[in-house]
mmCIF file of C-alpha atoms in Angstrom:
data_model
loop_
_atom_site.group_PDB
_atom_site.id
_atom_site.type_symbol
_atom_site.label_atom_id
_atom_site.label_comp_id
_atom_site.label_asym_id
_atom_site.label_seq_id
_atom_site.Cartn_x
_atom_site.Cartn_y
_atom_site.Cartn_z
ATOM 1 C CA UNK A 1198 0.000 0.000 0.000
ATOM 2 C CA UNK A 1199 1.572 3.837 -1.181
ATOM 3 C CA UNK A 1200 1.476 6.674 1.336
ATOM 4 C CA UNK A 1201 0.818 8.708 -1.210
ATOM 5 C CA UNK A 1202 -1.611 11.575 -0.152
ATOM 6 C CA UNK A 1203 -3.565 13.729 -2.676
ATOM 7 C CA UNK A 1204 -1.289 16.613 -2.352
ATOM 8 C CA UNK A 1205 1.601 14.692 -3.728
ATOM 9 C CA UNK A 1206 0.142 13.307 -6.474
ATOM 10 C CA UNK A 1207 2.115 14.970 -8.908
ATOM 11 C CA UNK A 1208 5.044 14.736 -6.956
ATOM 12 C CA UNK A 1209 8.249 13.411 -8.941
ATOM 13 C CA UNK A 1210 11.936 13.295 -7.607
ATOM 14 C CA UNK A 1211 14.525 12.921 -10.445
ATOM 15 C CA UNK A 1212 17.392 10.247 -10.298
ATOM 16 C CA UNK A 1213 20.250 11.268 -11.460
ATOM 17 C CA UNK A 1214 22.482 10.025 -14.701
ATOM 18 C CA UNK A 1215 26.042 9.057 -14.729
ATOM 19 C CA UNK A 1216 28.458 12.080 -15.451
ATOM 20 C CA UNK A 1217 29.408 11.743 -19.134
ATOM 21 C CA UNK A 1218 33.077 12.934 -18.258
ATOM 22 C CA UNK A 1219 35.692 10.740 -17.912
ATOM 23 C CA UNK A 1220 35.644 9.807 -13.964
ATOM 24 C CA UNK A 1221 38.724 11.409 -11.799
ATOM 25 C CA UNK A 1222 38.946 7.825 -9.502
ATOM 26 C CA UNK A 1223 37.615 4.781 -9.836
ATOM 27 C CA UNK A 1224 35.002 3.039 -7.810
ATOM 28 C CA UNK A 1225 31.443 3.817 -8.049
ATOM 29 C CA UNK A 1226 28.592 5.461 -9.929
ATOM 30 C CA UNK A 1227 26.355 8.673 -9.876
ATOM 31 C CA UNK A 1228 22.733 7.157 -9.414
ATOM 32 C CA UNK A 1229 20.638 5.349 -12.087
ATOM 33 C CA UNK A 1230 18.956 6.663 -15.500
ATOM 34 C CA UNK A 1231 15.995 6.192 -15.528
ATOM 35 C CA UNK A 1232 12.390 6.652 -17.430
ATOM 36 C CA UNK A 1233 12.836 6.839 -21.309
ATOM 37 C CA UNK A 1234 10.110 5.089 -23.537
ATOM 38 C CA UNK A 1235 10.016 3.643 -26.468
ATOM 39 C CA UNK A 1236 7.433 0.899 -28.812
ATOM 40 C CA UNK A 1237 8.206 -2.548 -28.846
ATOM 41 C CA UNK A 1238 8.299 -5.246 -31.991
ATOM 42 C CA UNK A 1239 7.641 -8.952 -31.257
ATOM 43 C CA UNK A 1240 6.784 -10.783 -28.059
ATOM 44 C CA UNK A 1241 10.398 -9.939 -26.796
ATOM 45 C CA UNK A 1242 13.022 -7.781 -28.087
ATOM 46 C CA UNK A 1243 16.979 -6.922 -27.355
ATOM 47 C CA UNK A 1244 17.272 -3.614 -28.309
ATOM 48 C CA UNK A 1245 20.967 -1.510 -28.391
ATOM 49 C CA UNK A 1246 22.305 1.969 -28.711
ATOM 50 C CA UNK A 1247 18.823 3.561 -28.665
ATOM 51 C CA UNK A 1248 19.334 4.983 -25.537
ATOM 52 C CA UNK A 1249 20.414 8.184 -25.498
ATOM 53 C CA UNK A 1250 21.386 10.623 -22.761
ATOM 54 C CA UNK A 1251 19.340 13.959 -23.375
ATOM 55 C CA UNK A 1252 22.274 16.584 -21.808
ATOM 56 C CA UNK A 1253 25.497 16.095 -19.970
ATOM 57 C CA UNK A 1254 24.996 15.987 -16.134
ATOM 58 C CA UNK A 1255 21.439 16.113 -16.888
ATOM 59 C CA UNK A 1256 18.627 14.252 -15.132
ATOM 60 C CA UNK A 1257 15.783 11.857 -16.076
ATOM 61 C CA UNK A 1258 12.534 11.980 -14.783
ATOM 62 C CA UNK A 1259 11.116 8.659 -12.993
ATOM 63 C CA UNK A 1260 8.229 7.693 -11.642
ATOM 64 C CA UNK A 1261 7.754 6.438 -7.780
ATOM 65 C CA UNK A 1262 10.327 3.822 -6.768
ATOM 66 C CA UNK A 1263 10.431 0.516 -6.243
ATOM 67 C CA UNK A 1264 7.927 -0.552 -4.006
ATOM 68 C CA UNK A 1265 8.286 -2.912 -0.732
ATOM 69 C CA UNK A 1266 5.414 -5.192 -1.740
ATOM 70 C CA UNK A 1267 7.276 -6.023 -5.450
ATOM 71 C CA UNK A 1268 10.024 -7.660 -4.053
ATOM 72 C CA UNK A 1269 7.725 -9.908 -1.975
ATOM 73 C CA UNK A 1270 6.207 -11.333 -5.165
ATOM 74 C CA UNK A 1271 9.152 -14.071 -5.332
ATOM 75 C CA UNK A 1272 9.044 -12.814 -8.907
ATOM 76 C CA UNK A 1273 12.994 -13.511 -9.195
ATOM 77 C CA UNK A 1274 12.634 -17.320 -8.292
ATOM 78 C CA UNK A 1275 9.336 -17.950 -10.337
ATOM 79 C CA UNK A 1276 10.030 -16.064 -13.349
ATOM 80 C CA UNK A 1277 12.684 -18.017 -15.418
ATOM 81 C CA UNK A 1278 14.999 -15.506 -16.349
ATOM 82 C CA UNK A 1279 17.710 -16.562 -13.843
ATOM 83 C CA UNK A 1280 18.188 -19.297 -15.819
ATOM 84 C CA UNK A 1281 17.081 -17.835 -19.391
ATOM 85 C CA UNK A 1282 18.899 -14.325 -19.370
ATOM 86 C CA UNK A 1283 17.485 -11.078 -19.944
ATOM 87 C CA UNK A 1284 17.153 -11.942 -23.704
ATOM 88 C CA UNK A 1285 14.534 -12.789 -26.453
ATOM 89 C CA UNK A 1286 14.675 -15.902 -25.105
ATOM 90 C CA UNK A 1287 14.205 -15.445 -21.906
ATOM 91 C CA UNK A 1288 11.051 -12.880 -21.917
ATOM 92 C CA UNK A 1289 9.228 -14.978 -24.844
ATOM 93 C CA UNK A 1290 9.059 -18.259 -22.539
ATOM 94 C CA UNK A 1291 5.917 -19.635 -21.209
ATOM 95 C CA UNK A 1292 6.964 -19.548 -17.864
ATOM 96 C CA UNK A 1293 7.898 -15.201 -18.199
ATOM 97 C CA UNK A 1294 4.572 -14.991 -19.622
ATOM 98 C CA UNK A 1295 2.414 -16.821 -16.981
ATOM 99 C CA UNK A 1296 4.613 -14.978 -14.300
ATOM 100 C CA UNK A 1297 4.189 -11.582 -15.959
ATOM 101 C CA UNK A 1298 0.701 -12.257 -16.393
ATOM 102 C CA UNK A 1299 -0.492 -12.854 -12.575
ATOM 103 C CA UNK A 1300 0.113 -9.215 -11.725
ATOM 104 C CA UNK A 1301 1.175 -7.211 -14.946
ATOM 105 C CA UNK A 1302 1.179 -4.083 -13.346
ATOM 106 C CA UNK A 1303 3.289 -5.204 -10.760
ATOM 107 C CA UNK A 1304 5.554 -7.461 -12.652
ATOM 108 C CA UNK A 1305 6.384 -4.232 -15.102
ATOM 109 C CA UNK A 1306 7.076 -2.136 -11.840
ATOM 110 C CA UNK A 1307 9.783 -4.984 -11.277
ATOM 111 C CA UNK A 1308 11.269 -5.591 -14.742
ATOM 112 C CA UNK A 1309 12.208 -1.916 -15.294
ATOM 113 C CA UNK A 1310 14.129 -1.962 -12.227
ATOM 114 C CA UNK A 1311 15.682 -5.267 -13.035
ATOM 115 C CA UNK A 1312 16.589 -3.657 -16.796
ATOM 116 C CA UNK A 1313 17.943 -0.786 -14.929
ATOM 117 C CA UNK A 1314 20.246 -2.839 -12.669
ATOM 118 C CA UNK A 1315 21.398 -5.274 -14.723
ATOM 119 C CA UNK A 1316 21.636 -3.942 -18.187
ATOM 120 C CA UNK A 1317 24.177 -0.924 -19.782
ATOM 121 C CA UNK A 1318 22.780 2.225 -20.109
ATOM 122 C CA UNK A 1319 22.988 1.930 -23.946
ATOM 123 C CA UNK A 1320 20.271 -1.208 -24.333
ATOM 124 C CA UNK A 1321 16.611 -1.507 -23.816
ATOM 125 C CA UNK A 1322 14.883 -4.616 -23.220
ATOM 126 C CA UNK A 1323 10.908 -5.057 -24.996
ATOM 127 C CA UNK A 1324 8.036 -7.309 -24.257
ATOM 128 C CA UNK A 1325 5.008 -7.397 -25.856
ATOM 129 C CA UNK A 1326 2.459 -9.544 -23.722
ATOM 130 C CA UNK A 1327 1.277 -12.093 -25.912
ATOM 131 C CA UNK A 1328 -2.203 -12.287 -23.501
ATOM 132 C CA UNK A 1329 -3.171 -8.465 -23.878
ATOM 133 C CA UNK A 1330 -0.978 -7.134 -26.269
ATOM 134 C CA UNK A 1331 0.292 -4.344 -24.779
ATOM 135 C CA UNK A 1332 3.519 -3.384 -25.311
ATOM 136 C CA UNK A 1333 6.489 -2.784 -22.925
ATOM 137 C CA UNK A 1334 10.157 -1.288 -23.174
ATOM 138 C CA UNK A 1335 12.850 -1.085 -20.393
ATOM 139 C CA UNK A 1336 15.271 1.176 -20.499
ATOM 140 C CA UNK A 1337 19.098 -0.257 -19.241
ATOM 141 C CA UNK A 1338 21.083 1.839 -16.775
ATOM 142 C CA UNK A 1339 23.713 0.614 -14.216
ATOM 143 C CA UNK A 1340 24.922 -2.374 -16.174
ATOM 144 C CA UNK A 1341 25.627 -4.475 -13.379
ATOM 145 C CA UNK A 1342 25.424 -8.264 -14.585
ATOM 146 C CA UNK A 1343 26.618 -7.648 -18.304
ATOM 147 C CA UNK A 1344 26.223 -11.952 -18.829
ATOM 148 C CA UNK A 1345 22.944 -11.910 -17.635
ATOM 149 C CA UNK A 1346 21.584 -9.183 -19.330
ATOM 150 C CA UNK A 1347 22.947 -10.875 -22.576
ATOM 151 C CA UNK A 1348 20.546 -14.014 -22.087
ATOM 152 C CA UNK A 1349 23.213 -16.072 -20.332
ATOM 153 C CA UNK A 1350 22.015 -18.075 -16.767
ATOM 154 C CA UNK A 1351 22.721 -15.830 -13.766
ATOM 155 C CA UNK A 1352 25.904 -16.152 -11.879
ATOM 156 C CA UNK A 1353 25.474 -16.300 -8.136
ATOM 157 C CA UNK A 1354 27.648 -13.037 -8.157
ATOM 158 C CA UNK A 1355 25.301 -11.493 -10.514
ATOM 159 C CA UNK A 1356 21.799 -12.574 -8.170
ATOM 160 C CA UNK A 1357 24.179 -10.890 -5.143
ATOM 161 C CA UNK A 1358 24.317 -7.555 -7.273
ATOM 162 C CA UNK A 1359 21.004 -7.154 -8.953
ATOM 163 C CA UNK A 1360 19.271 -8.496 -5.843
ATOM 164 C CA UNK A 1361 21.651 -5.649 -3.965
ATOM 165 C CA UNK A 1362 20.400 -3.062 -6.378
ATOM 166 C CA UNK A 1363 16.722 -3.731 -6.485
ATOM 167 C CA UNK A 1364 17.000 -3.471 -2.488
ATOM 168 C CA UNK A 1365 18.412 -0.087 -2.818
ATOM 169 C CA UNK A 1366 16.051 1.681 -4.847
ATOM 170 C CA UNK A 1367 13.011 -0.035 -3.074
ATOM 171 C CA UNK A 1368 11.103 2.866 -0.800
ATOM 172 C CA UNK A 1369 7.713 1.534 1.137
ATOM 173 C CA UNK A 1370 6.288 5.332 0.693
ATOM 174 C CA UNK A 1371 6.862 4.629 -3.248
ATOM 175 C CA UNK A 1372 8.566 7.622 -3.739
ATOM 176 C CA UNK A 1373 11.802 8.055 -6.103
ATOM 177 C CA UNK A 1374 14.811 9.955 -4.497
ATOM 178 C CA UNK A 1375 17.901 10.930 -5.930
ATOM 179 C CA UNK A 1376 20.509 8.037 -4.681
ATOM 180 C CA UNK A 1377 24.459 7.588 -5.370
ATOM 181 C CA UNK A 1378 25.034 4.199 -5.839
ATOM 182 C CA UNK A 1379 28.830 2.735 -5.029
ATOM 183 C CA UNK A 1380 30.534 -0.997 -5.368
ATOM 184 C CA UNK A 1381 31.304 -2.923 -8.221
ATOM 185 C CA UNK A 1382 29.323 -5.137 -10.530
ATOM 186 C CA UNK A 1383 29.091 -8.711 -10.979
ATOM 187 C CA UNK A 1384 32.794 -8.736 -13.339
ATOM 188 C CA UNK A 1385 34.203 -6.980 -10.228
ATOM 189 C CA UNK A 1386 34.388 -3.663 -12.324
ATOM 190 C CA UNK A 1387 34.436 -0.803 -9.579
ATOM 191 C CA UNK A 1388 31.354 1.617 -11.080
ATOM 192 C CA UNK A 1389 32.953 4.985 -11.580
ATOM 193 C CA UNK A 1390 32.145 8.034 -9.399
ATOM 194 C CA UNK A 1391 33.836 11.487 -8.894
ATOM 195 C CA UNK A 1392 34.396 14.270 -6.191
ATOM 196 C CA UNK A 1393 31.993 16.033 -7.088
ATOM 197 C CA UNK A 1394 29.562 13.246 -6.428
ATOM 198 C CA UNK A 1395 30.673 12.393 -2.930
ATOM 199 C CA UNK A 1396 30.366 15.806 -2.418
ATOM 200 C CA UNK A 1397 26.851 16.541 -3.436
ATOM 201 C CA UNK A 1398 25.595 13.057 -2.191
ATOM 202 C CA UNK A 1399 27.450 13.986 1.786
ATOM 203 C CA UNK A 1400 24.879 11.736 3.269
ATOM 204 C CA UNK A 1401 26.076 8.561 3.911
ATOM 205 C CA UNK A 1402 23.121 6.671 3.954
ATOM 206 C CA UNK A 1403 23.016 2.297 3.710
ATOM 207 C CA UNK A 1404 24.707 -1.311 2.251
ATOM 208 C CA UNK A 1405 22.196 -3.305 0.839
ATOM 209 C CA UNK A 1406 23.013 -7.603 0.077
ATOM 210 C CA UNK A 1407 21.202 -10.534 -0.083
ATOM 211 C CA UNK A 1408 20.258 -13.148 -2.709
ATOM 212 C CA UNK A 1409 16.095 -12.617 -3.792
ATOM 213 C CA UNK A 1410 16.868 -15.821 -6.776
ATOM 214 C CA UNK A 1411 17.310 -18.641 -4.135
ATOM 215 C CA UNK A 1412 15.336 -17.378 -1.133
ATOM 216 C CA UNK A 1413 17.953 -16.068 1.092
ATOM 217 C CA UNK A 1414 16.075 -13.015 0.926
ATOM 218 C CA UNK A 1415 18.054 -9.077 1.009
ATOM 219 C CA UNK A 1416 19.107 -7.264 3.975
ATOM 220 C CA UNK A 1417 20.040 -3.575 4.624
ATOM 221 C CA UNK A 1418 22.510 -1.526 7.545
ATOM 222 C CA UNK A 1419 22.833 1.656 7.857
ATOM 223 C CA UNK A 1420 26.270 3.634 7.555
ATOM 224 C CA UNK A 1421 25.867 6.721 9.541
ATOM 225 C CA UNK A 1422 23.981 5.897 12.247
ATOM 226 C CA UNK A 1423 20.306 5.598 13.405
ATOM 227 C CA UNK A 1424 18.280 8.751 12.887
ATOM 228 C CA UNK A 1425 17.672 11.224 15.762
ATOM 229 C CA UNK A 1426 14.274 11.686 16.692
ATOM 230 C CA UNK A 1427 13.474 14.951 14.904
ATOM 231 C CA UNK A 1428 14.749 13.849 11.724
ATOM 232 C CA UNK A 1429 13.213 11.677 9.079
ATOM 233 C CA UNK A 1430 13.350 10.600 5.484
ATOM 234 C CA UNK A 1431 11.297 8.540 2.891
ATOM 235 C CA UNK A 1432 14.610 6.244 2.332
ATOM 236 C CA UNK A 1433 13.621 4.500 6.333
ATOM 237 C CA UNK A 1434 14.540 1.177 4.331
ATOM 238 C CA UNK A 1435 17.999 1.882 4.861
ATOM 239 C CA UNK A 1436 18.264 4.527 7.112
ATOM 240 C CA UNK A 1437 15.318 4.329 9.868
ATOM 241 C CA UNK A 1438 14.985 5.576 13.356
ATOM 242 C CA UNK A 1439 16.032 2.813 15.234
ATOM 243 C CA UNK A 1440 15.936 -0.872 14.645
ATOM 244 C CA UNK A 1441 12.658 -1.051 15.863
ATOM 245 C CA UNK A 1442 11.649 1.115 13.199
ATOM 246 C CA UNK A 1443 13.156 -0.472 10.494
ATOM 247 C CA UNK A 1444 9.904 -1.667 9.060
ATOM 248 C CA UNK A 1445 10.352 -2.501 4.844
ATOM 249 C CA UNK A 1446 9.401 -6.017 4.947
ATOM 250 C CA UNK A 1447 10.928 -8.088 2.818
ATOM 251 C CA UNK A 1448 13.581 -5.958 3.263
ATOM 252 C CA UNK A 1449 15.231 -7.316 6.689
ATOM 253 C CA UNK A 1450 17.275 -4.579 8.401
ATOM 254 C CA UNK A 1451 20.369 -6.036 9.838
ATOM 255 C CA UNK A 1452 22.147 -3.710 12.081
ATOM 256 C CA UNK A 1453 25.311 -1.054 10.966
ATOM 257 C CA UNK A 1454 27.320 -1.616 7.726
ATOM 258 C CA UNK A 1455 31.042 -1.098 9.813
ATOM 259 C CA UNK A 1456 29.786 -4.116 11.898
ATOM 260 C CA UNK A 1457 29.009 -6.305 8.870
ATOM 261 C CA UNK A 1458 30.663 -4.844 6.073
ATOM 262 C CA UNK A 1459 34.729 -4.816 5.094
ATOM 263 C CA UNK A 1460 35.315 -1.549 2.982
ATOM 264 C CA UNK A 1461 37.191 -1.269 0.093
ATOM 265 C CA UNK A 1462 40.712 -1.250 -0.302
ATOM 266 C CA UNK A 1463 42.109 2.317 -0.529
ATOM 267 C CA UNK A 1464 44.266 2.824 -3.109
ATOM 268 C CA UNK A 1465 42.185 4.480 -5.393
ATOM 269 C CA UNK A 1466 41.036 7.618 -3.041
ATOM 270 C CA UNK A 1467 42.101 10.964 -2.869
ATOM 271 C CA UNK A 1468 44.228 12.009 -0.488
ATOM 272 C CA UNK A 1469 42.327 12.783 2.816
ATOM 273 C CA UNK A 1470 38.735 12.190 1.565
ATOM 274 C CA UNK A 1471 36.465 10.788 4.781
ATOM 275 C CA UNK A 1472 39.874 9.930 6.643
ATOM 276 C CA UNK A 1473 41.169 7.652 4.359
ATOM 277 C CA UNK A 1474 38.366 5.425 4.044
ATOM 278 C CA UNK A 1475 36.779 3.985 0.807
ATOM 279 C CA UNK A 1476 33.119 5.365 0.380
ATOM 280 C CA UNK A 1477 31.508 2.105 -0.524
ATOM 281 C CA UNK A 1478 32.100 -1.983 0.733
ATOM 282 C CA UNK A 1479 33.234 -4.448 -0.832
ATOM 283 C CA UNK A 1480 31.459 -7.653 1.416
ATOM 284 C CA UNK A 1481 28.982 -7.459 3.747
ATOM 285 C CA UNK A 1482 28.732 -11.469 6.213
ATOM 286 C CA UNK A 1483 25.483 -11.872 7.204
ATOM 287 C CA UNK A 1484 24.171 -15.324 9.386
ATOM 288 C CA UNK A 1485 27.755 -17.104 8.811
ATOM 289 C CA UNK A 1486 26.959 -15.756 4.777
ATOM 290 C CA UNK A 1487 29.261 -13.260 2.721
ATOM 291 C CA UNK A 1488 27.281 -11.365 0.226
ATOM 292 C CA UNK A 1489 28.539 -8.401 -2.934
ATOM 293 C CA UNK A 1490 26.781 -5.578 -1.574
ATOM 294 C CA UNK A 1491 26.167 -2.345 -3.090
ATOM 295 C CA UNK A 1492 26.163 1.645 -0.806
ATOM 296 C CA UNK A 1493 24.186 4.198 -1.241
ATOM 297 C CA UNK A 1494 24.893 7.959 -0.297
ATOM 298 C CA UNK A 1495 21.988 10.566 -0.037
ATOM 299 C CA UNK A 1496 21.705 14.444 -0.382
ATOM 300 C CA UNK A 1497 21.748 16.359 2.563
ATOM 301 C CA UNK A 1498 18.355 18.074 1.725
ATOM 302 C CA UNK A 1499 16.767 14.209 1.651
ATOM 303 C CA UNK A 1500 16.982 13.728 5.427
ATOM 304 C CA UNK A 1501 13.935 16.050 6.761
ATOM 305 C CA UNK A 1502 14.300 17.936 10.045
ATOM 306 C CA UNK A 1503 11.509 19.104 12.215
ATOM 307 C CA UNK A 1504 11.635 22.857 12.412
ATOM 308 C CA UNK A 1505 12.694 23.260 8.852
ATOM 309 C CA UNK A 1506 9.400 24.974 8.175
ATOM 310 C CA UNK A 1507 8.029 22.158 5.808
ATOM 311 C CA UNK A 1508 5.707 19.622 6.481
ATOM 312 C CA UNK A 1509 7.136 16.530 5.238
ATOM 313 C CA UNK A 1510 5.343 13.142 4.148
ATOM 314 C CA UNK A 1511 7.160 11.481 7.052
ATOM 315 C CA UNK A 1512 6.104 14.132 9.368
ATOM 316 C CA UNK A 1513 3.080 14.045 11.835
ATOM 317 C CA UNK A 1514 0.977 16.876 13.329
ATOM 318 C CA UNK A 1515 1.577 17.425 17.079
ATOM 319 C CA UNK A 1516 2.767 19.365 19.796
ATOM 320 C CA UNK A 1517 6.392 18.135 19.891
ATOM 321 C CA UNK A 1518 9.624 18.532 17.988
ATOM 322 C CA UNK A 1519 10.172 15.359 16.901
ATOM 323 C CA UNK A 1520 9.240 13.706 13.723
ATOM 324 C CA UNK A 1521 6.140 11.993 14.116
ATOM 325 C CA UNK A 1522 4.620 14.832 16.344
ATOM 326 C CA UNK A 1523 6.246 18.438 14.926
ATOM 327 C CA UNK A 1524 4.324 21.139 15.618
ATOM 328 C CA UNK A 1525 6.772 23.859 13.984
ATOM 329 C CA UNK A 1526 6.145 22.298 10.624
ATOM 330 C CA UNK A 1527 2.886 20.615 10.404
ATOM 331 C CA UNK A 1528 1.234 22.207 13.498
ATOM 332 C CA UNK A 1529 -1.034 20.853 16.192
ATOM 333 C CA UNK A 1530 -3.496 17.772 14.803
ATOM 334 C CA UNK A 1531 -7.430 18.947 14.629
ATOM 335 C CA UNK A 1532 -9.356 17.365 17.360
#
């Protein structure tokens, strides 16, 4: 169910798209393109280099994010592509189609973030349901499990990555915020990021791992901290409250990312950036398991503050200062 209330209707946050310069270190990646359409041809198609990036250091708009409830749909275990590929022949199978066709709307919400994850940012993927007829294109963006996206069977690194990377842009209010996402992908490739990133995304925000293909199920910590009472944000899957309020079933919150995690090796920072340290993990060891995670960093202005004069969506009337009762932002509650 979206906590989406009539006023915010309209309400769109854009991701943000790789910077098209050439990347001053190596190691991670400015957020995730997202939202361009397109027709389809055929029950399936693999299309490439019809993408293309409307202005350098630009932004596409995207609908809400991922939502909670689509990665409870076992939809990565039932559907057949792990062992089919994200190819022609792996959307035109029987099995895709009577998948797909038990929740269409929901099953679309969950193949464009799949696309997204696992294919470049150059390639679509098309469908065209062969029960209705309508027509569907996904657009490619972080490239993350290059064989898989290719129609070969899923490596166990590549389930880590993608089922990483669906976990971070899930959101149980529905609502799309702009994310920088660090690691590497499934060819251990560290995803590019620059200074200027880690500057503008200050926030360190989560690590997300798990395995959603063979039931193990995906986990987040957070990597600043628990919130403080008066703040809040619509990213609570990975950054909540406390652990108590760490409430994005199936997402399973599993403590702080220093405790679970081993960073990066640091060769390839800058001199004195965050101490020394790496800004994203390179394994995260979970119940006696060691997963390919993936961190996410937030914008400063995406962690809400009662007292900041606006009445967020994760904000309550009251007659406190704290986030679910903040009277300087969304005053006292009728009676």
């Amino acid at each position: 169910m979206r906590l989406m209330p009539a006023f915010l209707s309209g309400f769109r946050i854009n991701h943000c798209l790789k910077h098209l310069r050439r990347p001053r270190i190596a190691g991670g990646l400015l957020g995730l393109a997202l939202g361009f359409g397109g027709g389809a041809c055929g029950p399936a198609e693999l299309a490439g280099d019809t993408w293309t990036l409307r202005e350098a250091h630009g932004s596409a708009e995207s609908g809400n994010g991922l939502s909670t409830n689509g990665l409870s749909t076992n939809g990565l275990s039932t559907n057949g592509l792990s062992t089919h590929g994200l190819s022609i022949n792996g959307l035109s199978t029987i099995e895709f189609s009577h998948w797909f066709n038990q929740d269409p709307a929901r099953a679309d919400e969950l193949m464009r973030y799949i696309i997204r994850c696992a294919a470049k940012a150059n390639q679509q993927r098309k469908y065209t349901n062969p029960v209705t007829g309508v027509k569907y294109t996904w657009e490619g963006g972080l490239g993350l499990a290059p064989n898989w996206a290719t129609g070969a069977p899923a490596t166990a690194q590549e389930e880590e990555i993608v089922s990483a990377c669906l976990a971070a842009h899930a959101n149980k209010f529905g609502i799309s915020v702009a994310i920088s996402v660090l690691g590497r992908d499934a060819r251990d490739s560290a995803l590019p990021y620059t200074e200027q990133e880690l500057s503008t995304f200050s926030e360190r925000e989560a690590c997300f791992f798990g395995n959603l293909f063979d039931g193990t199920g995906v986990f987040a910590a957070t990597d600043r901290g628990y919130l403080r009472e008066d703040e809040s944000t619509v990213r609570a899957c990975g950054l909540p409250s406390s652990p108590a309020h760490a409430d994005c079933l199936p997402i399973i919150h599993a403590g702080t990312c220093e405790s679970l995690c081993q960073r990066a090796a640091t060769a390839a920072l800058p001199f004195g950036w965050e101490s020394g340290e790496p800004p994203y993990y390179e394994t995260c060891t979970y119940n006696g398991r060691t997963f390919q995670p993936l961190t996410t960093r937030l914008q400063p202005r995406d962690i809400h503050r009662c007292g900041d004069g606006v009445c967020q969506l994760t904000e309550r009337c009251g007659d406190g200062v704290v986030a679910g009762s903040c009277q300087a932002d969304c005053g006292t509650c009728p009676y």
